[in-house]
Amino acid sequence: MSRVLMRGNEAIAEAAIRSGLKCYFCYPITPQGELVEYMARELPKRGGVFLQAESEVAAINMVYGAAAAGVRAMTSSSSPGISLKQEGISYIAMARLPCVIVNMMRGGPGLGNIAPAQGDYFQATKGGGHGDYHLIVLAPSTVPEAAELVRLAFELSDRYRVPAMILADGMIGQMMEPVELPEPVEPEDIPERPWAVTGAKGRPKNVITSFDLEPEGLKEMSLALQETYREIERNEVRWEEVETEDAELLIVAYGTMGRIAKTVVRLARQEGIKVGLLRPITLWPFPYEPVRELAERVRTVLTVELSAGQMWEDVRLAVEGRAETPFYGELGGVVPSPKRILEEVRKYVG
Amino acid sequence: MEKAVIFAGFGGQGILLAGKILARAGMNRGLEVTWLPSYGPEMRGGTANCTVVVADSPIGSPVVDNPEALVAMNAPSLDRFEGRVAAGGVIVVNSSLVKRAVKRHDVRAVPVPANDIAAELGNPRVLNMVALGALVRGLDVLPLEAVEEAMEEELRGRGRDKLIELNRRALRRGFSEAEKYLA
């Protein structure tokens, strides 16, 4: 299979179309504009619906409708736009509908800027909107991995009827790398949706709803949802380890910082510093167990993030005092270079 | 082998395309590549740069502290990036616009009058290919033919077919200009 040089935004769009995407709704925002453009150009030609909505709120509610009608549906945006979608995402989560949401994070809070940042970790992994819910959150660190995880996002979202989010940033969205695109899915590869509201002629009607006015009824719905989350936590935790076998200091970093940290590991080892990397691929469910096991063996677990310390909370929950847990973060869209991170590493070794 | 290049200049000088062609040439020859643009809210005439990494193993950081090469298409780009080039690296300077010499003595300077050569070739817009040709000689990880092929792929079928030969001449001319300083 040949490799194609693509931007992350384009690779995500193409991978989604090859994953059987039927409906894409959006409201444009940088730094994911190329994703919107690609969909506008390609999706209608390939049997899908592209619609630029009047707002982010409208776009996510169109996703809600399309997912309820039983097709693979998707939206994408960047931080402030994702904030606007939160109400709809909460409804979709409780209505048990599969869909994929792409967040190409940018510097924030507020309008912020369009540079790479990871300040939406809490929003993505802890619910984001109102109520007790989670998204399956996948964090690619390269363009080819972004394409791969889009396919996985649709599959997991269908399997568990839980919305999935691709959480990346402008760096992954804007940069180009060679990509091997996934093979297009056949219609029969997409799981059947016996629950979809497709017209009830000749069968009992299906109901898609996010509410029950009776507390006992709503409790049942909520417990079923929580049971699904436990199942996802048992089955779907994904992460990558680099040179962890003999590491004395473990870096935990995801996405853009995860790949920059790989260079840090290499530079550190050239100096004889035993550094390893654990890169969470699923941010929810978070790889608590793998971090905990490594924390038993290392002296330091250094979290590196483009935020003020959001994933750091999950790392500390995993480590629970087994190792020291310093933090290094950058804010405002500043991306530290490998050498800058290596300086941080040196503070804790030797 | 892992080598990084920063291409920098004014928006409109074809910086991003020059970087993309280098990345494509690397990919076509089976190498790993990353192409990372600056994507701030810029406009034509503003500054633009991109970082290209070419390697024979998977690339970690696409953000590079000390690139092996710099292509500086204007004076602000040379001022900004000169200090970051790795010792022993190459700096291709567009001497049509940059009136000062490279200050570093631990790098190889390749002044190429890209605007003047492009004008001489008949189209001022091919200055980026002149500079890219010089860079290919200086970087010395890909043959010029690989870059010519990538340029052809990039231009073919997009209403720009008739520009391929001109761009090829520009690449070759830049390559031979660099030869004067690097042979």
mmCIF file of N, CA and C in Angstrom, chain A residues 223-321:
data_model
loop_
_atom_site.group_PDB
_atom_site.id
_atom_site.type_symbol
_atom_site.label_atom_id
_atom_site.label_comp_id
_atom_site.label_asym_id
_atom_site.label_seq_id
_atom_site.Cartn_x
_atom_site.Cartn_y
_atom_site.Cartn_z
ATOM 1 N N LEU A 223 -27.252 3.811 35.400
ATOM 2 C CA LEU A 223 -26.474 2.642 35.823
ATOM 3 C C LEU A 223 -26.022 1.828 34.614
ATOM 4 N N ALA A 224 -26.888 1.730 33.627
ATOM 5 C CA ALA A 224 -26.519 0.984 32.418
ATOM 6 C C ALA A 224 -25.337 1.670 31.728
ATOM 7 N N LEU A 225 -25.396 3.005 31.709
ATOM 8 C CA LEU A 225 -24.314 3.777 31.099
ATOM 9 C C LEU A 225 -23.010 3.539 31.866
ATOM 10 N N GLN A 226 -23.098 3.589 33.194
ATOM 11 C CA GLN A 226 -21.895 3.389 34.014
ATOM 12 C C GLN A 226 -21.333 1.984 33.819
ATOM 13 N N GLU A 227 -22.211 1.008 33.693
ATOM 14 C CA GLU A 227 -21.761 -0.371 33.458
ATOM 15 C C GLU A 227 -20.962 -0.451 32.154
ATOM 16 N N THR A 228 -21.437 0.258 31.141
ATOM 17 C CA THR A 228 -20.702 0.300 29.872
ATOM 18 C C THR A 228 -19.326 0.934 30.066
ATOM 19 N N TYR A 229 -19.266 1.996 30.853
ATOM 20 C CA TYR A 229 -17.973 2.654 31.082
ATOM 21 C C TYR A 229 -16.983 1.701 31.773
ATOM 22 N N ARG A 230 -17.493 0.904 32.733
ATOM 23 C CA ARG A 230 -16.593 -0.055 33.403
ATOM 24 C C ARG A 230 -16.057 -1.073 32.384
ATOM 25 N N GLU A 231 -16.937 -1.483 31.480
ATOM 26 C CA GLU A 231 -16.540 -2.455 30.457
ATOM 27 C C GLU A 231 -15.459 -1.845 29.549
ATOM 28 N N ILE A 232 -15.646 -0.577 29.187
ATOM 29 C CA ILE A 232 -14.647 0.107 28.342
ATOM 30 C C ILE A 232 -13.317 0.216 29.089
ATOM 31 N N GLU A 233 -13.402 0.530 30.366
ATOM 32 C CA GLU A 233 -12.168 0.633 31.173
ATOM 33 C C GLU A 233 -11.435 -0.708 31.224
ATOM 34 N N ARG A 234 -12.201 -1.799 31.275
ATOM 35 C CA ARG A 234 -11.568 -3.132 31.319
ATOM 36 C C ARG A 234 -10.931 -3.497 29.982
ATOM 37 N N ASN A 235 -11.560 -3.096 28.885
ATOM 38 C CA ASN A 235 -11.172 -3.640 27.567
ATOM 39 C C ASN A 235 -10.365 -2.724 26.666
ATOM 40 N N GLU A 236 -10.449 -1.435 26.857
ATOM 41 C CA GLU A 236 -10.008 -0.559 25.769
ATOM 42 C C GLU A 236 -8.853 0.386 26.115
ATOM 43 N N VAL A 237 -8.194 0.169 27.228
ATOM 44 C CA VAL A 237 -7.069 1.041 27.574
ATOM 45 C C VAL A 237 -5.925 0.791 26.594
ATOM 46 N N ARG A 238 -5.406 1.862 26.012
ATOM 47 C CA ARG A 238 -4.320 1.732 25.032
ATOM 48 C C ARG A 238 -3.210 2.725 25.361
ATOM 49 N N TRP A 239 -1.990 2.287 25.212
ATOM 50 C CA TRP A 239 -0.843 3.165 25.471
ATOM 51 C C TRP A 239 0.362 2.606 24.758
ATOM 52 N N GLU A 240 1.410 3.438 24.664
ATOM 53 C CA GLU A 240 2.673 3.007 24.068
ATOM 54 C C GLU A 240 3.787 3.234 25.080
ATOM 55 N N GLU A 241 4.710 2.298 25.155
ATOM 56 C CA GLU A 241 5.879 2.483 26.022
ATOM 57 C C GLU A 241 7.138 2.534 25.169
ATOM 58 N N VAL A 242 8.042 3.432 25.528
ATOM 59 C CA VAL A 242 9.326 3.554 24.835
ATOM 60 C C VAL A 242 10.443 3.466 25.868
ATOM 61 N N GLU A 243 11.301 2.488 25.739
ATOM 62 C CA GLU A 243 12.485 2.347 26.599
ATOM 63 C C GLU A 243 12.153 2.424 28.090
ATOM 64 N N THR A 244 11.112 1.713 28.493
ATOM 65 C CA THR A 244 10.727 1.773 29.909
ATOM 66 C C THR A 244 11.425 0.697 30.747
ATOM 67 N N GLU A 245 12.016 -0.319 30.085
ATOM 68 C CA GLU A 245 12.517 -1.498 30.823
ATOM 69 C C GLU A 245 13.455 -1.123 31.963
ATOM 70 N N ASP A 246 14.435 -0.255 31.674
ATOM 71 C CA ASP A 246 15.424 0.070 32.702
ATOM 72 C C ASP A 246 15.330 1.540 33.117
ATOM 73 N N ALA A 247 14.192 2.177 32.820
ATOM 74 C CA ALA A 247 14.090 3.626 33.048
ATOM 75 C C ALA A 247 14.150 3.968 34.526
ATOM 76 N N GLU A 248 14.844 5.060 34.829
ATOM 77 C CA GLU A 248 14.851 5.586 36.200
ATOM 78 C C GLU A 248 13.897 6.775 36.299
ATOM 79 N N LEU A 249 13.698 7.424 35.155
ATOM 80 C CA LEU A 249 12.716 8.506 35.106
ATOM 81 C C LEU A 249 11.751 8.193 33.970
ATOM 82 N N LEU A 250 10.461 8.280 34.289
ATOM 83 C CA LEU A 250 9.431 8.004 33.292
ATOM 84 C C LEU A 250 8.744 9.311 32.922
ATOM 85 N N ILE A 251 8.714 9.617 31.619
ATOM 86 C CA ILE A 251 7.919 10.757 31.153
ATOM 87 C C ILE A 251 6.547 10.222 30.774
ATOM 88 N N VAL A 252 5.499 10.912 31.180
ATOM 89 C CA VAL A 252 4.159 10.611 30.682
ATOM 90 C C VAL A 252 3.719 11.821 29.864
ATOM 91 N N ALA A 253 3.440 11.591 28.604
ATOM 92 C CA ALA A 253 3.044 12.682 27.708
ATOM 93 C C ALA A 253 2.197 12.089 26.599
ATOM 94 N N TYR A 254 1.255 12.872 26.085
ATOM 95 C CA TYR A 254 0.379 12.362 25.024
ATOM 96 C C TYR A 254 0.381 13.310 23.824
ATOM 97 N N GLY A 255 -0.125 12.788 22.708
ATOM 98 C CA GLY A 255 -0.313 13.607 21.506
ATOM 99 C C GLY A 255 1.001 14.227 21.051
ATOM 100 N N THR A 256 0.926 15.486 20.683
ATOM 101 C CA THR A 256 2.097 16.241 20.235
ATOM 102 C C THR A 256 3.253 16.116 21.221
ATOM 103 N N MET A 257 2.961 16.247 22.520
ATOM 104 C CA MET A 257 4.049 16.163 23.497
ATOM 105 C C MET A 257 4.582 14.743 23.586
ATOM 106 N N GLY A 258 3.738 13.771 23.317
ATOM 107 C CA GLY A 258 4.178 12.382 23.332
ATOM 108 C C GLY A 258 5.247 12.123 22.290
ATOM 109 N N ARG A 259 5.065 12.687 21.099
ATOM 110 C CA ARG A 259 6.084 12.431 20.072
ATOM 111 C C ARG A 259 7.341 13.257 20.311
ATOM 112 N N ILE A 260 7.179 14.488 20.822
ATOM 113 C CA ILE A 260 8.366 15.277 21.136
ATOM 114 C C ILE A 260 9.159 14.575 22.241
ATOM 115 N N ALA A 261 8.447 13.961 23.178
ATOM 116 C CA ALA A 261 9.113 13.252 24.283
ATOM 117 C C ALA A 261 9.929 12.059 23.775
ATOM 118 N N LYS A 262 9.547 11.472 22.658
ATOM 119 C CA LYS A 262 10.348 10.369 22.111
ATOM 120 C C LYS A 262 11.762 10.849 21.774
ATOM 121 N N THR A 263 11.853 12.055 21.229
ATOM 122 C CA THR A 263 13.174 12.621 20.940
ATOM 123 C C THR A 263 13.921 12.908 22.238
ATOM 124 N N VAL A 264 13.180 13.340 23.268
ATOM 125 C CA VAL A 264 13.811 13.597 24.563
ATOM 126 C C VAL A 264 14.425 12.305 25.114
ATOM 127 N N VAL A 265 13.701 11.200 24.989
ATOM 128 C CA VAL A 265 14.212 9.904 25.463
ATOM 129 C C VAL A 265 15.529 9.585 24.751
ATOM 130 N N ARG A 266 15.542 9.806 23.448
ATOM 131 C CA ARG A 266 16.753 9.496 22.676
ATOM 132 C C ARG A 266 17.928 10.379 23.112
ATOM 133 N N LEU A 267 17.663 11.689 23.231
ATOM 134 C CA LEU A 267 18.730 12.622 23.637
ATOM 135 C C LEU A 267 19.253 12.290 25.034
ATOM 136 N N ALA A 268 18.326 11.970 25.933
ATOM 137 C CA ALA A 268 18.714 11.669 27.316
ATOM 138 C C ALA A 268 19.590 10.424 27.343
ATOM 139 N N ARG A 269 19.204 9.416 26.590
ATOM 140 C CA ARG A 269 19.961 8.155 26.604
ATOM 141 C C ARG A 269 21.339 8.328 25.972
ATOM 142 N N GLN A 270 21.454 9.269 25.024
ATOM 143 C CA GLN A 270 22.789 9.570 24.476
ATOM 144 C C GLN A 270 23.710 10.111 25.557
ATOM 145 N N GLU A 271 23.107 10.733 26.587
ATOM 146 C CA GLU A 271 23.900 11.258 27.705
ATOM 147 C C GLU A 271 23.984 10.254 28.847
ATOM 148 N N GLY A 272 23.430 9.082 28.633
ATOM 149 C CA GLY A 272 23.476 8.062 29.678
ATOM 150 C C GLY A 272 22.398 8.202 30.740
ATOM 151 N N ILE A 273 21.410 9.062 30.497
ATOM 152 C CA ILE A 273 20.307 9.204 31.461
ATOM 153 C C ILE A 273 19.211 8.214 31.065
ATOM 154 N N LYS A 274 18.817 7.357 32.016
ATOM 155 C CA LYS A 274 17.842 6.303 31.697
ATOM 156 C C LYS A 274 16.420 6.833 31.798
ATOM 157 N N VAL A 275 15.937 7.318 30.661
ATOM 158 C CA VAL A 275 14.591 7.887 30.603
ATOM 159 C C VAL A 275 13.722 6.985 29.742
ATOM 160 N N GLY A 276 12.479 6.797 30.172
ATOM 161 C CA GLY A 276 11.490 6.062 29.382
ATOM 162 C C GLY A 276 10.268 6.937 29.175
ATOM 163 N N LEU A 277 9.397 6.481 28.312
ATOM 164 C CA LEU A 277 8.177 7.243 28.011
ATOM 165 C C LEU A 277 6.968 6.322 28.063
ATOM 166 N N LEU A 278 5.928 6.771 28.722
ATOM 167 C CA LEU A 278 4.614 6.141 28.575
ATOM 168 C C LEU A 278 3.707 7.168 27.911
ATOM 169 N N ARG A 279 3.210 6.796 26.749
ATOM 170 C CA ARG A 279 2.347 7.707 25.992
ATOM 171 C C ARG A 279 0.919 7.154 25.983
ATOM 172 N N PRO A 280 0.023 7.749 26.760
ATOM 173 C CA PRO A 280 -1.366 7.293 26.703
ATOM 174 C C PRO A 280 -1.936 7.523 25.295
ATOM 175 N N ILE A 281 -2.577 6.518 24.749
ATOM 176 C CA ILE A 281 -3.282 6.672 23.468
ATOM 177 C C ILE A 281 -4.762 6.893 23.743
ATOM 178 N N THR A 282 -5.310 6.132 24.708
ATOM 179 C CA THR A 282 -6.650 6.468 25.207
ATOM 180 C C THR A 282 -6.457 7.354 26.429
ATOM 181 N N LEU A 283 -7.032 8.550 26.373
ATOM 182 C CA LEU A 283 -6.964 9.441 27.541
ATOM 183 C C LEU A 283 -8.117 9.111 28.485
ATOM 184 N N TRP A 284 -9.245 8.720 27.900
ATOM 185 C CA TRP A 284 -10.274 8.020 28.672
ATOM 186 C C TRP A 284 -10.674 6.808 27.866
ATOM 187 N N PRO A 285 -10.547 5.600 28.387
ATOM 188 C CA PRO A 285 -10.030 5.300 29.718
ATOM 189 C C PRO A 285 -8.520 5.530 29.826
ATOM 190 N N PHE A 286 -8.104 6.144 30.938
ATOM 191 C CA PHE A 286 -6.695 6.465 31.157
ATOM 192 C C PHE A 286 -5.923 5.206 31.580
ATOM 193 N N PRO A 287 -4.684 5.067 31.135
ATOM 194 C CA PRO A 287 -3.898 3.876 31.512
ATOM 195 C C PRO A 287 -3.357 3.954 32.944
ATOM 196 N N TYR A 288 -4.262 3.924 33.925
ATOM 197 C CA TYR A 288 -3.837 4.001 35.328
ATOM 198 C C TYR A 288 -2.914 2.844 35.708
ATOM 199 N N GLU A 289 -3.314 1.617 35.352
ATOM 200 C CA GLU A 289 -2.537 0.443 35.765
ATOM 201 C C GLU A 289 -1.123 0.451 35.201
ATOM 202 N N PRO A 290 -0.955 0.673 33.894
ATOM 203 C CA PRO A 290 0.410 0.704 33.357
ATOM 204 C C PRO A 290 1.278 1.784 34.010
ATOM 205 N N VAL A 291 0.703 2.950 34.283
ATOM 206 C CA VAL A 291 1.484 4.009 34.942
ATOM 207 C C VAL A 291 1.858 3.547 36.342
ATOM 208 N N ARG A 292 0.902 2.938 37.043
ATOM 209 C CA ARG A 292 1.145 2.476 38.416
ATOM 210 C C ARG A 292 2.263 1.441 38.443
ATOM 211 N N GLU A 293 2.207 0.484 37.518
ATOM 212 C CA GLU A 293 3.223 -0.570 37.504
ATOM 213 C C GLU A 293 4.624 0.018 37.267
ATOM 214 N N LEU A 294 4.713 0.972 36.351
ATOM 215 C CA LEU A 294 6.027 1.572 36.088
ATOM 216 C C LEU A 294 6.477 2.437 37.266
ATOM 217 N N ALA A 295 5.515 3.052 37.945
ATOM 218 C CA ALA A 295 5.861 3.908 39.092
ATOM 219 C C ALA A 295 6.520 3.098 40.204
ATOM 220 N N GLU A 296 6.228 1.789 40.252
ATOM 221 C CA GLU A 296 6.876 0.913 41.244
ATOM 222 C C GLU A 296 8.378 0.816 40.996
ATOM 223 N N ARG A 297 8.780 1.010 39.722
ATOM 224 C CA ARG A 297 10.171 0.738 39.349
ATOM 225 C C ARG A 297 11.015 1.979 39.134
ATOM 226 N N VAL A 298 10.393 3.132 38.946
ATOM 227 C CA VAL A 298 11.180 4.339 38.675
ATOM 228 C C VAL A 298 11.188 5.243 39.900
ATOM 229 N N ARG A 299 12.109 6.207 39.880
ATOM 230 C CA ARG A 299 12.134 7.139 41.001
ATOM 231 C C ARG A 299 11.215 8.332 40.732
ATOM 232 N N THR A 300 11.129 8.700 39.440
ATOM 233 C CA THR A 300 10.416 9.926 39.085
ATOM 234 C C THR A 300 9.460 9.669 37.933
ATOM 235 N N VAL A 301 8.251 10.200 38.050
ATOM 236 C CA VAL A 301 7.297 10.180 36.937
ATOM 237 C C VAL A 301 7.015 11.637 36.582
ATOM 238 N N LEU A 302 7.585 12.069 35.460
ATOM 239 C CA LEU A 302 7.480 13.475 35.040
ATOM 240 C C LEU A 302 6.374 13.609 33.988
ATOM 241 N N THR A 303 5.356 14.371 34.316
ATOM 242 C CA THR A 303 4.276 14.615 33.355
ATOM 243 C C THR A 303 4.620 15.857 32.543
ATOM 244 N N VAL A 304 4.516 15.743 31.223
ATOM 245 C CA VAL A 304 4.805 16.869 30.337
ATOM 246 C C VAL A 304 3.569 17.135 29.483
ATOM 247 N N GLU A 305 3.052 18.313 29.601
ATOM 248 C CA GLU A 305 1.786 18.641 28.938
ATOM 249 C C GLU A 305 1.794 20.077 28.446
ATOM 250 N N LEU A 306 0.977 20.350 27.435
ATOM 251 C CA LEU A 306 0.735 21.740 27.018
ATOM 252 C C LEU A 306 -0.483 22.260 27.775
ATOM 253 N N SER A 307 -0.398 22.202 29.105
ATOM 254 C CA SER A 307 -1.489 22.710 29.944
ATOM 255 C C SER A 307 -0.889 23.032 31.304
ATOM 256 N N ALA A 308 -1.719 23.521 32.211
ATOM 257 C CA ALA A 308 -1.227 23.871 33.541
ATOM 258 C C ALA A 308 -1.174 22.648 34.459
ATOM 259 N N GLY A 309 -1.447 21.463 33.910
ATOM 260 C CA GLY A 309 -1.339 20.249 34.720
ATOM 261 C C GLY A 309 -2.663 19.523 34.852
ATOM 262 N N GLN A 310 -3.223 19.121 33.715
ATOM 263 C CA GLN A 310 -4.530 18.459 33.727
ATOM 264 C C GLN A 310 -4.372 16.936 33.767
ATOM 265 N N MET A 311 -3.683 16.369 32.758
ATOM 266 C CA MET A 311 -3.430 14.932 32.818
ATOM 267 C C MET A 311 -2.613 14.581 34.057
ATOM 268 N N TRP A 312 -1.837 15.551 34.534
ATOM 269 C CA TRP A 312 -1.024 15.367 35.740
ATOM 270 C C TRP A 312 -1.866 14.799 36.891
ATOM 271 N N GLU A 313 -3.120 15.254 36.979
ATOM 272 C CA GLU A 313 -3.992 14.751 38.061
ATOM 273 C C GLU A 313 -4.198 13.245 37.921
ATOM 274 N N ASP A 314 -4.411 12.782 36.687
ATOM 275 C CA ASP A 314 -4.614 11.342 36.482
ATOM 276 C C ASP A 314 -3.322 10.570 36.749
ATOM 277 N N VAL A 315 -2.194 11.175 36.369
ATOM 278 C CA VAL A 315 -0.910 10.511 36.628
ATOM 279 C C VAL A 315 -0.720 10.345 38.133
ATOM 280 N N ARG A 316 -1.026 11.393 38.895
ATOM 281 C CA ARG A 316 -0.839 11.302 40.352
ATOM 282 C C ARG A 316 -1.824 10.308 40.976
ATOM 283 N N LEU A 317 -3.041 10.223 40.410
ATOM 284 C CA LEU A 317 -3.996 9.215 40.896
ATOM 285 C C LEU A 317 -3.446 7.807 40.649
ATOM 286 N N ALA A 318 -2.731 7.660 39.527
ATOM 287 C CA ALA A 318 -2.165 6.346 39.206
ATOM 288 C C ALA A 318 -0.959 6.041 40.087
ATOM 289 N N VAL A 319 -0.111 7.024 40.293
ATOM 290 C CA VAL A 319 1.158 6.795 41.012
ATOM 291 C C VAL A 319 0.918 6.652 42.518
ATOM 292 N N GLU A 320 0.015 7.424 43.056
ATOM 293 C CA GLU A 320 -0.334 7.373 44.483
ATOM 294 C C GLU A 320 0.895 7.319 45.393
ATOM 295 N N GLY A 321 1.851 8.190 45.140
ATOM 296 C CA GLY A 321 2.990 8.297 46.050
ATOM 297 C C GLY A 321 4.097 7.285 45.845
#
